[in-house]
GROMACS .gro file of N, CA, C and O in nm:
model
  368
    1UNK      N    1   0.084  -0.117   0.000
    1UNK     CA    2   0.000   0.000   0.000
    1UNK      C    3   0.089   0.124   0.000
    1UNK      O    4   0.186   0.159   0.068
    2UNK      N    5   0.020   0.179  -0.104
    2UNK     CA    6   0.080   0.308  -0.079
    2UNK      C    7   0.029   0.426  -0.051
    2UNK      O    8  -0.071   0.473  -0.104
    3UNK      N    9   0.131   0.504   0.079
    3UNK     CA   10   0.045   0.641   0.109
    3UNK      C   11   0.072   0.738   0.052
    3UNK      O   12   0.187   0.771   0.020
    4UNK      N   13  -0.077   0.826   0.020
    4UNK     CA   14  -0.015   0.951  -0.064
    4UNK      C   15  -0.089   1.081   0.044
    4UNK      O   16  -0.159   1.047   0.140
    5UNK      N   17  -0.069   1.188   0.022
    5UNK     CA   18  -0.151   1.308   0.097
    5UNK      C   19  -0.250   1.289   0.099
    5UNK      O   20  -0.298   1.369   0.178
    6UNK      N   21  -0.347   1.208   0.047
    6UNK     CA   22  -0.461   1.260   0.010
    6UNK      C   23  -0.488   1.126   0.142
    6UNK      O   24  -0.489   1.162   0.260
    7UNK      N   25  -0.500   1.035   0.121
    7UNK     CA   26  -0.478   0.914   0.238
    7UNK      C   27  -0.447   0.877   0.389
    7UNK      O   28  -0.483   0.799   0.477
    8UNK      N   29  -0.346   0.996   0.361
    8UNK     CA   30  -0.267   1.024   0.513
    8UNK      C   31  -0.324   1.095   0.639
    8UNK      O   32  -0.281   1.087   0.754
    9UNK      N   33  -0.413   1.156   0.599
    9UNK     CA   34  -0.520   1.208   0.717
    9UNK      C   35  -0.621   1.081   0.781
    9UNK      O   36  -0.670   1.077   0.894
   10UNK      N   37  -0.636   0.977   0.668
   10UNK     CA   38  -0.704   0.904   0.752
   10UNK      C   39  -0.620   0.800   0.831
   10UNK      O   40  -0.680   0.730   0.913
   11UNK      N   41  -0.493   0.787   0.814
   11UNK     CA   42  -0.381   0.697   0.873
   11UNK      C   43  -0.378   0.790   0.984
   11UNK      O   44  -0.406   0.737   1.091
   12UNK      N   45  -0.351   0.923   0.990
   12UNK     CA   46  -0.334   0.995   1.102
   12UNK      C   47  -0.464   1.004   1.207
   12UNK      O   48  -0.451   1.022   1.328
   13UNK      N   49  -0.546   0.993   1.163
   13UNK     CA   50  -0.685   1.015   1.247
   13UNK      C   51  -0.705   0.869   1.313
   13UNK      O   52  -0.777   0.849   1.411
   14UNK      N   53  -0.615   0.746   1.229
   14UNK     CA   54  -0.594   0.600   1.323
   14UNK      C   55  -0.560   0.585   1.423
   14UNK      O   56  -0.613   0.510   1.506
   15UNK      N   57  -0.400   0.697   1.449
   15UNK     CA   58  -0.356   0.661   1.557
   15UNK      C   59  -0.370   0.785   1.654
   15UNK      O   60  -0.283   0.834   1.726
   16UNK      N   61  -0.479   0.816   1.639
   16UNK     CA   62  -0.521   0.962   1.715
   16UNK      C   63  -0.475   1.085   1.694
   16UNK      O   64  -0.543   1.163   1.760
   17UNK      N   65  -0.412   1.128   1.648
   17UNK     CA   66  -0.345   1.253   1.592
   17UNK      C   67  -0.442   1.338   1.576
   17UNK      O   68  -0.532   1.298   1.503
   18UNK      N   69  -0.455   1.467   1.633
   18UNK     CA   70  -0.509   1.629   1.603
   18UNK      C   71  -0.488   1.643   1.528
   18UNK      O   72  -0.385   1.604   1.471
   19UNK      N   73  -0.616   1.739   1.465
   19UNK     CA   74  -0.539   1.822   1.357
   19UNK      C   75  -0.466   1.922   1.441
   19UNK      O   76  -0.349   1.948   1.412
   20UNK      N   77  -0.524   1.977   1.540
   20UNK     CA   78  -0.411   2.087   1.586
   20UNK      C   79  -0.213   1.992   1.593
   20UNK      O   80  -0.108   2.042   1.634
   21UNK      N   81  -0.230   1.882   1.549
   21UNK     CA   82  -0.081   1.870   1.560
   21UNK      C   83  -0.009   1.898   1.407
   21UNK      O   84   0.106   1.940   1.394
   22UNK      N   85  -0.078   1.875   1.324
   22UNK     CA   86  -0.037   1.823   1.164
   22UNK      C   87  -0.100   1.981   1.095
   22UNK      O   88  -0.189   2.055   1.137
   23UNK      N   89   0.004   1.994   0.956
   23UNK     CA   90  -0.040   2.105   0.837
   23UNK      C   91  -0.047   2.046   0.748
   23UNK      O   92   0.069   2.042   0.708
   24UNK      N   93  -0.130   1.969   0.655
   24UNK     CA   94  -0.083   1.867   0.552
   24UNK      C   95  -0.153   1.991   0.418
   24UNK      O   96  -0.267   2.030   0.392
   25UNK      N   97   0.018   2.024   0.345
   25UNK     CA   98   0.004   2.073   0.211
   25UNK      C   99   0.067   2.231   0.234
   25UNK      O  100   0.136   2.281   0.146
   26UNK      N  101   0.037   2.297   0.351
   26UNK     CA  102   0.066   2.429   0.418
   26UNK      C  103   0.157   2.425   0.536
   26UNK      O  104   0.183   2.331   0.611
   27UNK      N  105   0.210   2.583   0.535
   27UNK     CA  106   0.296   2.620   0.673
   27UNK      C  107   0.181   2.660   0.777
   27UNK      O  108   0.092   2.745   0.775
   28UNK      N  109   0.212   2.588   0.845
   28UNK     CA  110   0.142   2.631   1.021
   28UNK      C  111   0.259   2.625   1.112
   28UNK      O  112   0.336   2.529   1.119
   29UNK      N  113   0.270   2.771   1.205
   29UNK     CA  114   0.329   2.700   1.344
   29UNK      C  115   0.305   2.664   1.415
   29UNK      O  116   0.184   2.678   1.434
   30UNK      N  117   0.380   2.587   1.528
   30UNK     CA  118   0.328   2.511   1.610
   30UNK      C  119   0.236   2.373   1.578
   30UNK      O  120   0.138   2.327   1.637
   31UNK      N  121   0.325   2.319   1.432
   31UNK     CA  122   0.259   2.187   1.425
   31UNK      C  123   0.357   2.076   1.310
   31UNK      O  124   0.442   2.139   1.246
   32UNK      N  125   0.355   1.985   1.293
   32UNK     CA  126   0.411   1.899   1.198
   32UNK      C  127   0.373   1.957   1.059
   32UNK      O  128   0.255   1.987   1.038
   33UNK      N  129   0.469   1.975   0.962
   33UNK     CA  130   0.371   2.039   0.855
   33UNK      C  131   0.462   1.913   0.706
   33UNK      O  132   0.577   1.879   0.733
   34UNK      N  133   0.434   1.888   0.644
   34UNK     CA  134   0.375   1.810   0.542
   34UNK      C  135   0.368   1.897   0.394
   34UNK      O  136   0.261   1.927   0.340
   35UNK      N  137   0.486   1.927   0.345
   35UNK     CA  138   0.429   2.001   0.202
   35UNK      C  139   0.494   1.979   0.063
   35UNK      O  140   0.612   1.969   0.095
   36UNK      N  141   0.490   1.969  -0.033
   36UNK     CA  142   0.521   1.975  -0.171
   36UNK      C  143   0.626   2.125  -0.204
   36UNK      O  144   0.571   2.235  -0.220
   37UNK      N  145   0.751   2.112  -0.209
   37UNK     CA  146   0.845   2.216  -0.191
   37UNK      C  147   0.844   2.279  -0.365
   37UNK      O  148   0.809   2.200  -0.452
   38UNK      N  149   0.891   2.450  -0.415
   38UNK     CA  150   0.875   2.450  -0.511
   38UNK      C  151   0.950   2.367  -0.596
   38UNK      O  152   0.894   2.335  -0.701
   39UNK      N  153   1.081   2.319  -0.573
   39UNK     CA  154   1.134   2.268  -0.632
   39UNK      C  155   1.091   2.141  -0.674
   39UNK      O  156   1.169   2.074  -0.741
   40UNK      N  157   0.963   2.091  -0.642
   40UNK     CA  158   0.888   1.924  -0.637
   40UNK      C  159   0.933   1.837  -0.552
   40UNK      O  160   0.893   1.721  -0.542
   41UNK      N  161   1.040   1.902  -0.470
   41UNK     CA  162   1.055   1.748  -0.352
   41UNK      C  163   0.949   1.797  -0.237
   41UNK      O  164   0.878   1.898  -0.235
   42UNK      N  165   0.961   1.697  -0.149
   42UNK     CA  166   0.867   1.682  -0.036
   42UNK      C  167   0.929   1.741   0.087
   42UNK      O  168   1.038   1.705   0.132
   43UNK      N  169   0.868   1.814   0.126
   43UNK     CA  170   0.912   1.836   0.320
   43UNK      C  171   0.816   1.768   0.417
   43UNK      O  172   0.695   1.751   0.402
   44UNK      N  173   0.901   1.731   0.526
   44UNK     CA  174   0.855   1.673   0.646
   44UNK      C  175   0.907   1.757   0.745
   44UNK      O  176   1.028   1.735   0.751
   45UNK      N  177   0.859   1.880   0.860
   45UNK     CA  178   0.945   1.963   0.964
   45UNK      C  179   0.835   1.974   1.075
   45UNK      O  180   0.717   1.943   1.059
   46UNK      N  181   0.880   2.012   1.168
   46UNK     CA  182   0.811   2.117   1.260
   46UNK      C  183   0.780   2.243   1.243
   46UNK      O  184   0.886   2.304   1.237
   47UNK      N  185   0.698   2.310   1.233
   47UNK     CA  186   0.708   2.479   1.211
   47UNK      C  187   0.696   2.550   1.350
   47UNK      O  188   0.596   2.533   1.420
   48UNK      N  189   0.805   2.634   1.392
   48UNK     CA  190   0.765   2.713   1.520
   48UNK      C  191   0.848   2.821   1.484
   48UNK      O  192   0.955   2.805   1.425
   49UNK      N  193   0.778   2.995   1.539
   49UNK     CA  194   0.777   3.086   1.528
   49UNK      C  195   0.862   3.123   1.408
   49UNK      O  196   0.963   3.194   1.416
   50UNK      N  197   0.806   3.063   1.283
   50UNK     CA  198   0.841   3.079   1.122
   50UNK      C  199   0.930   3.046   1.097
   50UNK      O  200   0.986   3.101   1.003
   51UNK      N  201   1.028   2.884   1.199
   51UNK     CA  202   1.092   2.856   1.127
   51UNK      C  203   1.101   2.723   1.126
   51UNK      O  204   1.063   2.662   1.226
   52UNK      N  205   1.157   2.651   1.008
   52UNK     CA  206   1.125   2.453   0.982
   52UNK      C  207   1.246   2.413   1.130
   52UNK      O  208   1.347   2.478   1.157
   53UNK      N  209   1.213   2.335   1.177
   53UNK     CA  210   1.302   2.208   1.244
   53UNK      C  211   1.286   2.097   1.227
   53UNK      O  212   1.183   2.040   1.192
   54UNK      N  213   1.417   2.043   1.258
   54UNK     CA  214   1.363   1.874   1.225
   54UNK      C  215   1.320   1.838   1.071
   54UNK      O  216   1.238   1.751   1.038
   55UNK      N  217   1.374   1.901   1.007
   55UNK     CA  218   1.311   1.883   0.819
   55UNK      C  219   1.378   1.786   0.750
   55UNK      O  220   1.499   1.787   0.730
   56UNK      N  221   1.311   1.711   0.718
   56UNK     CA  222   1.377   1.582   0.599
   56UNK      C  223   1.324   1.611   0.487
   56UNK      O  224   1.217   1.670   0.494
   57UNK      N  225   1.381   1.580   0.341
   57UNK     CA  226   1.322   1.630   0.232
   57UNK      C  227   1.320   1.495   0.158
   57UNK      O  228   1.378   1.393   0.194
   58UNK      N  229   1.232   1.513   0.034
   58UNK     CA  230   1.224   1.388  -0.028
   58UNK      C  231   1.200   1.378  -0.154
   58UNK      O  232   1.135   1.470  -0.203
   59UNK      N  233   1.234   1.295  -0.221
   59UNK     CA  234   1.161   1.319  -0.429
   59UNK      C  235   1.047   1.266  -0.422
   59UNK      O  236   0.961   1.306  -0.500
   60UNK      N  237   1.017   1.163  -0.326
   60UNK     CA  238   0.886   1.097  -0.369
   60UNK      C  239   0.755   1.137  -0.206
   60UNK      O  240   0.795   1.161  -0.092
   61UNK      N  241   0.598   1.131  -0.251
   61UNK     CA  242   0.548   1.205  -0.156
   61UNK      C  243   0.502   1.088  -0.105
   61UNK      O  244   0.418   1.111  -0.017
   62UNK      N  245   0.521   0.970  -0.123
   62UNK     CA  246   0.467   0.852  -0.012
   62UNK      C  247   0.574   0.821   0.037
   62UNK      O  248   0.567   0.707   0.083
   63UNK      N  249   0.722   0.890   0.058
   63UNK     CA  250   0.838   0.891   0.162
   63UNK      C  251   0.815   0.993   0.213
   63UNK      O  252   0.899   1.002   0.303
   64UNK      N  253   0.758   1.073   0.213
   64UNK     CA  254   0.743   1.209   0.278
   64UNK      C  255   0.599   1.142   0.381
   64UNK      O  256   0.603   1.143   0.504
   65UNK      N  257   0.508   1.100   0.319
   65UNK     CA  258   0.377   1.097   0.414
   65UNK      C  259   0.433   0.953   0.527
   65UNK      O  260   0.415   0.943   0.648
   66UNK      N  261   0.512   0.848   0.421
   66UNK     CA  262   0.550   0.733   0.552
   66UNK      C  263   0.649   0.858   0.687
   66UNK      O  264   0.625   0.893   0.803
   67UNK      N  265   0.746   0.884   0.598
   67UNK     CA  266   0.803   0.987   0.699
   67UNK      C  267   0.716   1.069   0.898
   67UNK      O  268   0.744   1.071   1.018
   68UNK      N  269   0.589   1.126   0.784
   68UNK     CA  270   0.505   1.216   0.835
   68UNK      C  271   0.417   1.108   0.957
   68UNK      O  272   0.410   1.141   1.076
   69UNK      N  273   0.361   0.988   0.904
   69UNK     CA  274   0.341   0.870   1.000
   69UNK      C  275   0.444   0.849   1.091
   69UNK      O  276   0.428   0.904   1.200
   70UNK      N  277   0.561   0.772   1.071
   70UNK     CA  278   0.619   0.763   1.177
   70UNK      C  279   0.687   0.840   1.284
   70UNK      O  280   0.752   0.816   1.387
   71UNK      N  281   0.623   0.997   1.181
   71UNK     CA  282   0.683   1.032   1.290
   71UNK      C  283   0.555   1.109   1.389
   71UNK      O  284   0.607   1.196   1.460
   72UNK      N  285   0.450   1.102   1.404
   72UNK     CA  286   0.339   1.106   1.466
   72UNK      C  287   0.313   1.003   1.558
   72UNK      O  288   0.288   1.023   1.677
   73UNK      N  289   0.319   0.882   1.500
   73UNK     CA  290   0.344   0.724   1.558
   73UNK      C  291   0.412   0.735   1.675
   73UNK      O  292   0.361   0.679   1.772
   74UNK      N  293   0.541   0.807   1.696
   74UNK     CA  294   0.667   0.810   1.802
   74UNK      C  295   0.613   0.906   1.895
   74UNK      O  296   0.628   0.890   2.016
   75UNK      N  297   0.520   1.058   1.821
   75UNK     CA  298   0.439   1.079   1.914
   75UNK      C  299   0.342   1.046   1.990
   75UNK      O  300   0.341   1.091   2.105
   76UNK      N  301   0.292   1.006   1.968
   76UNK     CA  302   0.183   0.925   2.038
   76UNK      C  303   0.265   0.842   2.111
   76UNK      O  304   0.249   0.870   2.230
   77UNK      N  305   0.350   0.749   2.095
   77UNK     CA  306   0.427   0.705   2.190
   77UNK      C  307   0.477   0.745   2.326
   77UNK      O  308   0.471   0.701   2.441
   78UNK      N  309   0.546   0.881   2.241
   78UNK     CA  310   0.637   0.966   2.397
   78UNK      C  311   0.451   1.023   2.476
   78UNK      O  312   0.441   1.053   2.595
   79UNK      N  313   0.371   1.026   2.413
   79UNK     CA  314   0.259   1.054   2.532
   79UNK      C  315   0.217   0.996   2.602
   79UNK      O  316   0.188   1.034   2.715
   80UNK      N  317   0.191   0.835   2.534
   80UNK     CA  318   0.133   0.726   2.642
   80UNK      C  319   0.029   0.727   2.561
   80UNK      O  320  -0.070   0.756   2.628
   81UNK      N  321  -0.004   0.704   2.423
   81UNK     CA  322  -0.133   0.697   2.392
   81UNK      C  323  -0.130   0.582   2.364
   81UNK      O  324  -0.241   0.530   2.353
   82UNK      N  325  -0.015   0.498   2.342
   82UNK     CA  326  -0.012   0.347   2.258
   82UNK      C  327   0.011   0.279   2.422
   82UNK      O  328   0.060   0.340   2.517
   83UNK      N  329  -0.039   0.136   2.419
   83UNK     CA  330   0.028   0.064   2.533
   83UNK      C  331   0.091  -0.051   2.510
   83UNK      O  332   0.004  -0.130   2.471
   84UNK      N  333   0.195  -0.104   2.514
   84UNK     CA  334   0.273  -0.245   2.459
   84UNK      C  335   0.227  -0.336   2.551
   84UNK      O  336   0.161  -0.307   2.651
   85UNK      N  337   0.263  -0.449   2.517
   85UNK     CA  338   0.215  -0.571   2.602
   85UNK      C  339   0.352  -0.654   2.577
   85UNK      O  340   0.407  -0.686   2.471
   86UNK      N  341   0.388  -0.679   2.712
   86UNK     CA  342   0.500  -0.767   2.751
   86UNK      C  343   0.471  -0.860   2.744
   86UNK      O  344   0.372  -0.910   2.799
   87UNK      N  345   0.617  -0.955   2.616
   87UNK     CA  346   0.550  -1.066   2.551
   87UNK      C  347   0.558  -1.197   2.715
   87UNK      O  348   0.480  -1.289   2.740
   88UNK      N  349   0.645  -1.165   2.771
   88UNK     CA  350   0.632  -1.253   2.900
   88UNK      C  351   0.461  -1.270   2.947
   88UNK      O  352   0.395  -1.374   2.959
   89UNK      N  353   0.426  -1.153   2.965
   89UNK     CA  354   0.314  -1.149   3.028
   89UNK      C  355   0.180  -1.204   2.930
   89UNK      O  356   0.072  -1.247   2.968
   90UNK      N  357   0.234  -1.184   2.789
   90UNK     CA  358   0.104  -1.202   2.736
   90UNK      C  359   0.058  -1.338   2.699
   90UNK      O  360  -0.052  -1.360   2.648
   91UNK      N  361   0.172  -1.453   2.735
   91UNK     CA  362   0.171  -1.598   2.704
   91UNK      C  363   0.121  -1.662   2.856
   91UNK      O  364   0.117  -1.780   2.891
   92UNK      N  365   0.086  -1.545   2.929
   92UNK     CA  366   0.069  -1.585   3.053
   92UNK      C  367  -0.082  -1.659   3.087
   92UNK      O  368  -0.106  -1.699   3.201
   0.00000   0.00000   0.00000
């Protein structure tokens, strides 16, 4: 399967993700933003007080949106929204 922008909001709305976290296509600050650069590659950054962090760039936009997943995925992680199950415990 492949993800494209148009797709990726509903992968994001899977693993709980705000929109107040994500910009998919536009600059927002204060959120993950997701856009088509003029040059035709892809950005993946943070935007805060007008400027990118954390930016990976890309030629293709389903490395940019897997990008944009995992890295939402890791959020939800560092919050506690996901819970693992210890395989010890789960054969229990």
């Amino acid at each position: 399967m492949i993800i494209s922008l148009n797709s990726l909001p509903d992968f994001l709305e899977t693993i709980g993700i705000d929109d107040d976290d994500v910009s998919i296509g536009e600059n927002a600050d204060n959120r993950w933003c997701i856009l088509q650069r003029e040059d035709g590659k892809w950005s993946v950054f943070y935007r805060e007080r007008g400027g990118n962090f954390d930016e990976s760039v890309f030629d293709h936009e389903s490395d940019a949106c897997y990008t944009m997943l995992g890295r939402m995925t890791l959020l939800q992680i560092t919050r506690g929204r996901f819970q693992f199950e210890d395989e010890t415990e789960a054969g229990q």
